Coordinates of C-alpha atoms in Angstrom, one line a residue:
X1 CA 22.7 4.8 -17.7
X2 CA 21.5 4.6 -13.9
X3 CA 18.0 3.0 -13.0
X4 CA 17.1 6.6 -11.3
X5 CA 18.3 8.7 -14.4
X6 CA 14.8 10.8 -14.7
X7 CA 14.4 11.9 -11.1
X8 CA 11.4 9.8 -9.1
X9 CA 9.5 13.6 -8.4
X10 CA 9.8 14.1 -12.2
X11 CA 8.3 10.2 -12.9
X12 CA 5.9 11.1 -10.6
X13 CA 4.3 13.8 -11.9
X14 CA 4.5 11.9 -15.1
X15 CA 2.2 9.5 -13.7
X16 CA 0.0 12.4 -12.5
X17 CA -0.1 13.4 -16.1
X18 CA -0.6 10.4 -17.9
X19 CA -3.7 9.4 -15.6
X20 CA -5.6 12.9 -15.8
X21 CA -4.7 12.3 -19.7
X22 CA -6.6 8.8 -20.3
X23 CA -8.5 6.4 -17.7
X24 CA -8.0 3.1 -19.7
X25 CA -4.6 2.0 -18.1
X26 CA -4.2 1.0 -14.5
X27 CA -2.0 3.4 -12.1
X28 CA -1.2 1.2 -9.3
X29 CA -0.5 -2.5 -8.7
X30 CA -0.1 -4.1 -5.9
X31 CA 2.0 -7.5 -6.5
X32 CA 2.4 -10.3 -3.6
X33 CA 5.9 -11.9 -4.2
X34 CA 5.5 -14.0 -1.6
X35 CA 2.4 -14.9 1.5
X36 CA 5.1 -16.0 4.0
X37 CA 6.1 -13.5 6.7
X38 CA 8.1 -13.3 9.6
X39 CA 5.9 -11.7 12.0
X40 CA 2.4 -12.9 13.2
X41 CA 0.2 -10.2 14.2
X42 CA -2.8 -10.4 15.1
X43 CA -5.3 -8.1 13.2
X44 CA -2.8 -9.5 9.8
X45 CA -4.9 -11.4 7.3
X46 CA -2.6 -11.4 4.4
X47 CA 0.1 -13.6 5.7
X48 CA 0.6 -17.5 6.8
X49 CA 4.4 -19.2 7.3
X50 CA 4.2 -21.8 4.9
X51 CA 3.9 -20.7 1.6
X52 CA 7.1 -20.5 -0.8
X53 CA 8.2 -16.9 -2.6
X54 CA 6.4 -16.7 -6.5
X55 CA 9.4 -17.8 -8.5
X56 CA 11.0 -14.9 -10.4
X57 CA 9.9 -15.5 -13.9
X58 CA 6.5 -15.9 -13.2
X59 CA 6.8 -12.3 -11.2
X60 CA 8.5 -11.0 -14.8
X61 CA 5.6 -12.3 -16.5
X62 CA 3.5 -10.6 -14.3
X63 CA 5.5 -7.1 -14.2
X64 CA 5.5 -7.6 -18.3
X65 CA 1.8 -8.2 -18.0
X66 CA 1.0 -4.4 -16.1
X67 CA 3.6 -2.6 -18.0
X68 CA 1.7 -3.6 -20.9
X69 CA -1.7 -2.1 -19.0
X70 CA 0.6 1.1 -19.0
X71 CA 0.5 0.6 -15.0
X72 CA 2.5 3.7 -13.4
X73 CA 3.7 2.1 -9.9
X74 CA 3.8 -1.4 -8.6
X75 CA 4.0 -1.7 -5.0
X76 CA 5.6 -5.1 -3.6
X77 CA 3.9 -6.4 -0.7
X78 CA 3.3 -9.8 1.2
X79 CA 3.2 -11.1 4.0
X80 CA 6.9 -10.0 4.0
X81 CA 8.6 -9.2 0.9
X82 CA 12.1 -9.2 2.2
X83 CA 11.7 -13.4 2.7
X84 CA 11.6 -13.3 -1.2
X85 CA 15.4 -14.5 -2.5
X86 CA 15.1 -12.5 -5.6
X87 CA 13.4 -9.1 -4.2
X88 CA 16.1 -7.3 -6.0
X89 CA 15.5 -8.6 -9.3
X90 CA 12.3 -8.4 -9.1
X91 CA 12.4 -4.6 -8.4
X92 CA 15.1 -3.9 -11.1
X93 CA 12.7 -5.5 -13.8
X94 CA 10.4 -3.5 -12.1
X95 CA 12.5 -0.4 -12.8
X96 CA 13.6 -1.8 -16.5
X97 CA 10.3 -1.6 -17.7
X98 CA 9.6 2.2 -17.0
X99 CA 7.4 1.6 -13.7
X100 CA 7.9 3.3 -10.5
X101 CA 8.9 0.8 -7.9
X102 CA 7.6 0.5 -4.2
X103 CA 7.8 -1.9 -1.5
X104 CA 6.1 -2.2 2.2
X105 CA 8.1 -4.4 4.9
X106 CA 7.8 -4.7 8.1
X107 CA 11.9 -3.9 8.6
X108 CA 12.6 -6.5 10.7
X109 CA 15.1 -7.9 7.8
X110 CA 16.5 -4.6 6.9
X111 CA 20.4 -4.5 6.8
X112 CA 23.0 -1.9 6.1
X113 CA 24.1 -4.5 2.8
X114 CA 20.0 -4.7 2.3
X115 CA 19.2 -0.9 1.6
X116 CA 22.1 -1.0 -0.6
X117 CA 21.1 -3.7 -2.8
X118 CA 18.0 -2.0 -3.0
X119 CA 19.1 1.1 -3.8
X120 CA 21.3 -0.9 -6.7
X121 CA 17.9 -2.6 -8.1
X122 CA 16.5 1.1 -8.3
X123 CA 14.0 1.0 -5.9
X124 CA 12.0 4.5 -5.6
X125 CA 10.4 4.2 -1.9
X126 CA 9.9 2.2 0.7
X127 CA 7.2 2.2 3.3
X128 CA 7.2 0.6 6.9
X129 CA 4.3 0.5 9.4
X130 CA 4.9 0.7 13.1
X131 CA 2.2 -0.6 15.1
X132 CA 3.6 0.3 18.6
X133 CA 6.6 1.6 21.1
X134 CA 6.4 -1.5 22.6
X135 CA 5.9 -5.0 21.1
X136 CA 3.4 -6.7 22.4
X137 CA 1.0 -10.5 21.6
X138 CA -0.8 -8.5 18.9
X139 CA 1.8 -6.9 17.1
X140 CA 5.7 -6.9 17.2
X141 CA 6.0 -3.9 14.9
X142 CA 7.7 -1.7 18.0
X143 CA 9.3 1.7 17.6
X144 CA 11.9 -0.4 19.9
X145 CA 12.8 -3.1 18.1
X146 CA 12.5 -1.2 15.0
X147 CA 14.4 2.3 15.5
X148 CA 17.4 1.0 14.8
X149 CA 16.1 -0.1 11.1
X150 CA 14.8 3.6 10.5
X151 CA 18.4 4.6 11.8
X152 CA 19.8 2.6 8.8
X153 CA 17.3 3.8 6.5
X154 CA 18.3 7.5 7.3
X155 CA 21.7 6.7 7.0
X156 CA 21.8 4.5 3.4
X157 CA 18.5 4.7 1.9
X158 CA 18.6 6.3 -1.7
X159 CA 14.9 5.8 -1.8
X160 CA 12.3 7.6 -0.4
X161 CA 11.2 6.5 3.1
X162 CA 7.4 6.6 5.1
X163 CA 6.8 5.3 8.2
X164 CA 3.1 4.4 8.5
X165 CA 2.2 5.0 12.1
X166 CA -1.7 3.4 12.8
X167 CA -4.8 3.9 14.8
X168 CA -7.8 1.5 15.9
X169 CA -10.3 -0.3 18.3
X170 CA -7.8 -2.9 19.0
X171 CA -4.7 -0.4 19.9
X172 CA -4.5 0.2 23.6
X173 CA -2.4 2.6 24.2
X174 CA -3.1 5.8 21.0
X175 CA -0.4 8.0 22.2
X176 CA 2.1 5.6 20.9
X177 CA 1.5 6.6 17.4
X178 CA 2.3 10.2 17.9
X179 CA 5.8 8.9 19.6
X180 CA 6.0 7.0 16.3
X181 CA 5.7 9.6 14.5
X182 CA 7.5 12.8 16.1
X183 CA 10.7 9.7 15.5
X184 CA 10.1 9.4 11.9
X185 CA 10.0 13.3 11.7
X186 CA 13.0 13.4 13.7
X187 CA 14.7 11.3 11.3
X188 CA 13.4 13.0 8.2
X189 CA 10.6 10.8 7.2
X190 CA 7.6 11.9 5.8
X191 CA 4.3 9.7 7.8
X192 CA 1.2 8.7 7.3
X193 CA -1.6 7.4 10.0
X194 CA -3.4 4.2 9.2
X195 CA -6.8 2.8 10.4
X196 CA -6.8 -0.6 11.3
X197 CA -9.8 -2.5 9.9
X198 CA -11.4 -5.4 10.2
X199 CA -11.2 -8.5 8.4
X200 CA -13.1 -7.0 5.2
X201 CA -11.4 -3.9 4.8
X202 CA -14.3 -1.9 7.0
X203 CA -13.6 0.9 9.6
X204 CA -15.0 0.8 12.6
X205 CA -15.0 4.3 14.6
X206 CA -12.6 5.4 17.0
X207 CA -12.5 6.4 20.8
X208 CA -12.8 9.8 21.0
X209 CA -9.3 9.6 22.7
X210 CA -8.1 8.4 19.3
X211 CA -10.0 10.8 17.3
X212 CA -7.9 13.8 19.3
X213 CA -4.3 11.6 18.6
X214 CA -5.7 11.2 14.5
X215 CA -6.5 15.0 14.7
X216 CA -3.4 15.8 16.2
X217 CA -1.1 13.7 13.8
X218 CA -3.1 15.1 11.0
X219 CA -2.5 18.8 11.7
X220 CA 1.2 18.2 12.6
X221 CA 1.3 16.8 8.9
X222 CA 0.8 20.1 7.3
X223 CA -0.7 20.4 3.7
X224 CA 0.1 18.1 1.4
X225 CA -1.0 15.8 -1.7
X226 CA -2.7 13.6 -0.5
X227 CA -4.8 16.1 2.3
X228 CA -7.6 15.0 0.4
X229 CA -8.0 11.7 2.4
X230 CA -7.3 13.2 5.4
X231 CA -11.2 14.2 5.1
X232 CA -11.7 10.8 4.3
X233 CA -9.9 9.4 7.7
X234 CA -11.7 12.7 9.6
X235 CA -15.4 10.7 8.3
X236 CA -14.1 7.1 8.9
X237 CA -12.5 7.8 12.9
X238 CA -16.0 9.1 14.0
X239 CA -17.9 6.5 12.2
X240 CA -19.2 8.0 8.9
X241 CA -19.4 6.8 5.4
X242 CA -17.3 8.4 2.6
X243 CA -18.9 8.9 -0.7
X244 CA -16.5 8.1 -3.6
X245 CA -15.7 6.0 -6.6
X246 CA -13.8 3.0 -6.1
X247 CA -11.8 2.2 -8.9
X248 CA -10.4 -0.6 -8.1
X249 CA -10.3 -3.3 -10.6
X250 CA -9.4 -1.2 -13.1
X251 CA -6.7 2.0 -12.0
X252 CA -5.6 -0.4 -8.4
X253 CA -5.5 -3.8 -9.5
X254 CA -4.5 -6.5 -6.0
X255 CA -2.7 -9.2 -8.2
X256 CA -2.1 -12.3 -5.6
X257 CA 0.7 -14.9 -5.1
X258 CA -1.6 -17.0 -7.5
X259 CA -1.2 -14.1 -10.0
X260 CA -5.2 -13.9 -9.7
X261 CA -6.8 -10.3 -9.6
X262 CA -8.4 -9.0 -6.7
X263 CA -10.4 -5.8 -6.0
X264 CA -7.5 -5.3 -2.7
X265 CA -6.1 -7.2 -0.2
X266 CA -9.1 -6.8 2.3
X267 CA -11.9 -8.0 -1.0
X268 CA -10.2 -11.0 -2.1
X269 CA -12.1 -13.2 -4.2
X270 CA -13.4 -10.9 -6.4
X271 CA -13.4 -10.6 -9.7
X272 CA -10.4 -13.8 -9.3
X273 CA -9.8 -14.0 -12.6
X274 CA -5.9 -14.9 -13.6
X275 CA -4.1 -11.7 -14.9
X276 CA -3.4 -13.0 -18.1
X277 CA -6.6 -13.0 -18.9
X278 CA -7.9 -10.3 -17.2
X279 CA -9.0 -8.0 -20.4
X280 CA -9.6 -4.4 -20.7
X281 CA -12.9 -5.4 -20.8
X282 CA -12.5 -6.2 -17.5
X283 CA -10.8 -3.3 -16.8
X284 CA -13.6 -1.4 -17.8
X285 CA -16.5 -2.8 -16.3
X286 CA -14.7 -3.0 -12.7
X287 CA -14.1 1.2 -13.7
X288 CA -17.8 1.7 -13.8
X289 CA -18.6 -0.5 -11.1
X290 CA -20.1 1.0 -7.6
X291 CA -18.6 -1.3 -4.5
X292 CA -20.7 -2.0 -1.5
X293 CA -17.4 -1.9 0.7
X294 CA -16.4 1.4 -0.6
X295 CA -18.2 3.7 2.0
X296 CA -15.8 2.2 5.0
X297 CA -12.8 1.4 3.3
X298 CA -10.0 2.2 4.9
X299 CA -7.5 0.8 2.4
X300 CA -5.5 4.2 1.3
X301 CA -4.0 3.0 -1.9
X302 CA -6.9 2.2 -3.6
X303 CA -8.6 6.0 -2.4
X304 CA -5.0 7.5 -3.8
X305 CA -4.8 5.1 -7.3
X306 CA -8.9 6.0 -7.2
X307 CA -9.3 10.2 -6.3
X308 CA -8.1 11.3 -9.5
X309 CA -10.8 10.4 -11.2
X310 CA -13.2 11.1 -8.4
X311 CA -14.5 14.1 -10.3
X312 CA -15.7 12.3 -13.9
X313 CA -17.7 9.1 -15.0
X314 CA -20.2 8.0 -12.7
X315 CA -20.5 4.1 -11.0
X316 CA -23.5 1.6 -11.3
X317 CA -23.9 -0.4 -8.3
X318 CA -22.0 -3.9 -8.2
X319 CA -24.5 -7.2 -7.1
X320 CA -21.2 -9.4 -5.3
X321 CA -22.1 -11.4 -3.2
X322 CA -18.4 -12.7 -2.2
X323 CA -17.9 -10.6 1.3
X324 CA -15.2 -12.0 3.5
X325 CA -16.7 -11.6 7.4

């Protein structure tokens, strides 16, 4: 029996299913194997080139831990996930417990005998963000250093593929993203447009040279699932709150190298409890619980593990007064 016996579309809408069905499991985790990366860009707070990769069993404990929150998908992240010795493991105990498997890199480490290995651990998709066509001081994410990494992936990936392509104050040069993206489409790669943020997770709005390259992007994308947060990015690239209800907490949960749980990457410190003892109790307050950062955020995953619920069980606000500036 393979690792990709039920077919990921058919796991998916499984996970669709099972969330409209019940709010008191978590659908996404985000799990840091490892804060070390390769890179060093310069908007990147969730990195540093010191710190050692979590040591397997303790990620096992962890992955046992949200299967046992009926958690749908578990996205690996880092810094740089690929630094970790025992990504593959990880991602087939991922996979051996029933949860969809994901992982964001930045590619750099990608190899012919790497996507295979991956597609032997069962991974289900893979997402990599490029910043620019060119690298630059601020980010060496390039479409030119990087092509030859999507070319691999078009070539040997059994997983699904996205190439994130992003917007900002800090990008010079817009265009760039749209040359990102007519690649990944040339290659068969579904994209997606981030915003970059600032150091809290906040947008801030765009030129309105950028706001006709997100428009653009957008309506190149055609309809789709997630359309819904393209109305979202349409409020956040001219400056304008979104009204919604964060779940994070309880359906995203941002479980750190420490194995502490976080509201997301860009809130860390809250609620900082370990995950072994984060109860359901827990779970459910953070459910119910309006966030002051929610009206900017720009952090996708938590809007996508969050919209399905957007239509039942109202918030009350959240006093926290842990904001990172």
């Amino acid at each position: 029996m393979t690792l990709r016996r039920v077919p990921r579309g058919l796991r998916g809408a499984r996970m669709v299913a099972k969330a409209l069905l019940s709010t008191r499991h978590t659908i996404l985790a985000h799990l840091v194997v490892t804060r070390r990366c390769n890179l060093a860009c310069a908007y990147c707070n969730e990195y540093d080139h010191v710190s050692e990769p979590v040591p397997l069993e303790l990620l096992r404990r962890r992955i046992d831990d949200l299967s046992s929150r009926g958690t749908s998908l578990i996205t690996i992240s880092g810094g740089e996930p690929l630094l970790h010795p025992e990504l593959e493991d990880v991602v087939a105990h991922i996979r051996r417990r029933g949860i969809i498997a994901t992982l964001i890199t930045n590619g750099y480490l990608l190899t012919e005998q790497r996507i295979k290995k991956l597609n032997g651990a069962g991974l289900d998709y893979l997402q990599v963000s490029i910043d620019y066509v060119d690298p630059d001081e601020a980010s060496m994410k390039s479409l030119k250093v990087l092509d030859s990494k999507l070319v691999l992936l078009s070539k040997y990936a059994g997983f699904g593929v996205n190439v994130n392509a992003v917007l900002g104050s800090a990008v010079e040069n817009p265009e760039d993203a749209q040359v990102v993206v007519r690649r990944a489409r040339e290659l068969g790669f579904p994209t997606s447009l981030g915003i970059i943020h600032s150091g809290n997770g906040q947008a801030k709005p765009l030129s309105q040279r950028q706001q006709t390259i997100y428009r653009d992007i957008v309506r190149g994308k055609g309809p789709g699932i997630f359309a819904w947060l393209d109305r979202f990015g349409e409020n956040l690239v001219q400056g304008r709150p979104n009204r919604w209800k964060c779940r994070a907490g309880a359906r995203y949960l941002y479980v750190d190298e420490y194995g502490l749980v976080h509201w997301c990457s860009q809130q860390r410190g809250y609620p900082g409890v370990p995950l072994e003892h984060y109860s359901h109790e827990d779970m459910r307050r953070q459910y119910f619980m309006e966030k002051p950062c929610a009206s900017y955020c720009t952090v996708q995953c938590v809007h996508r593990a969050s919209m399905i619920d957007g239509w039942r069980h109202r918030q009350t606000s959240a006093k926290v007064s842990h904001s990172r500036e």
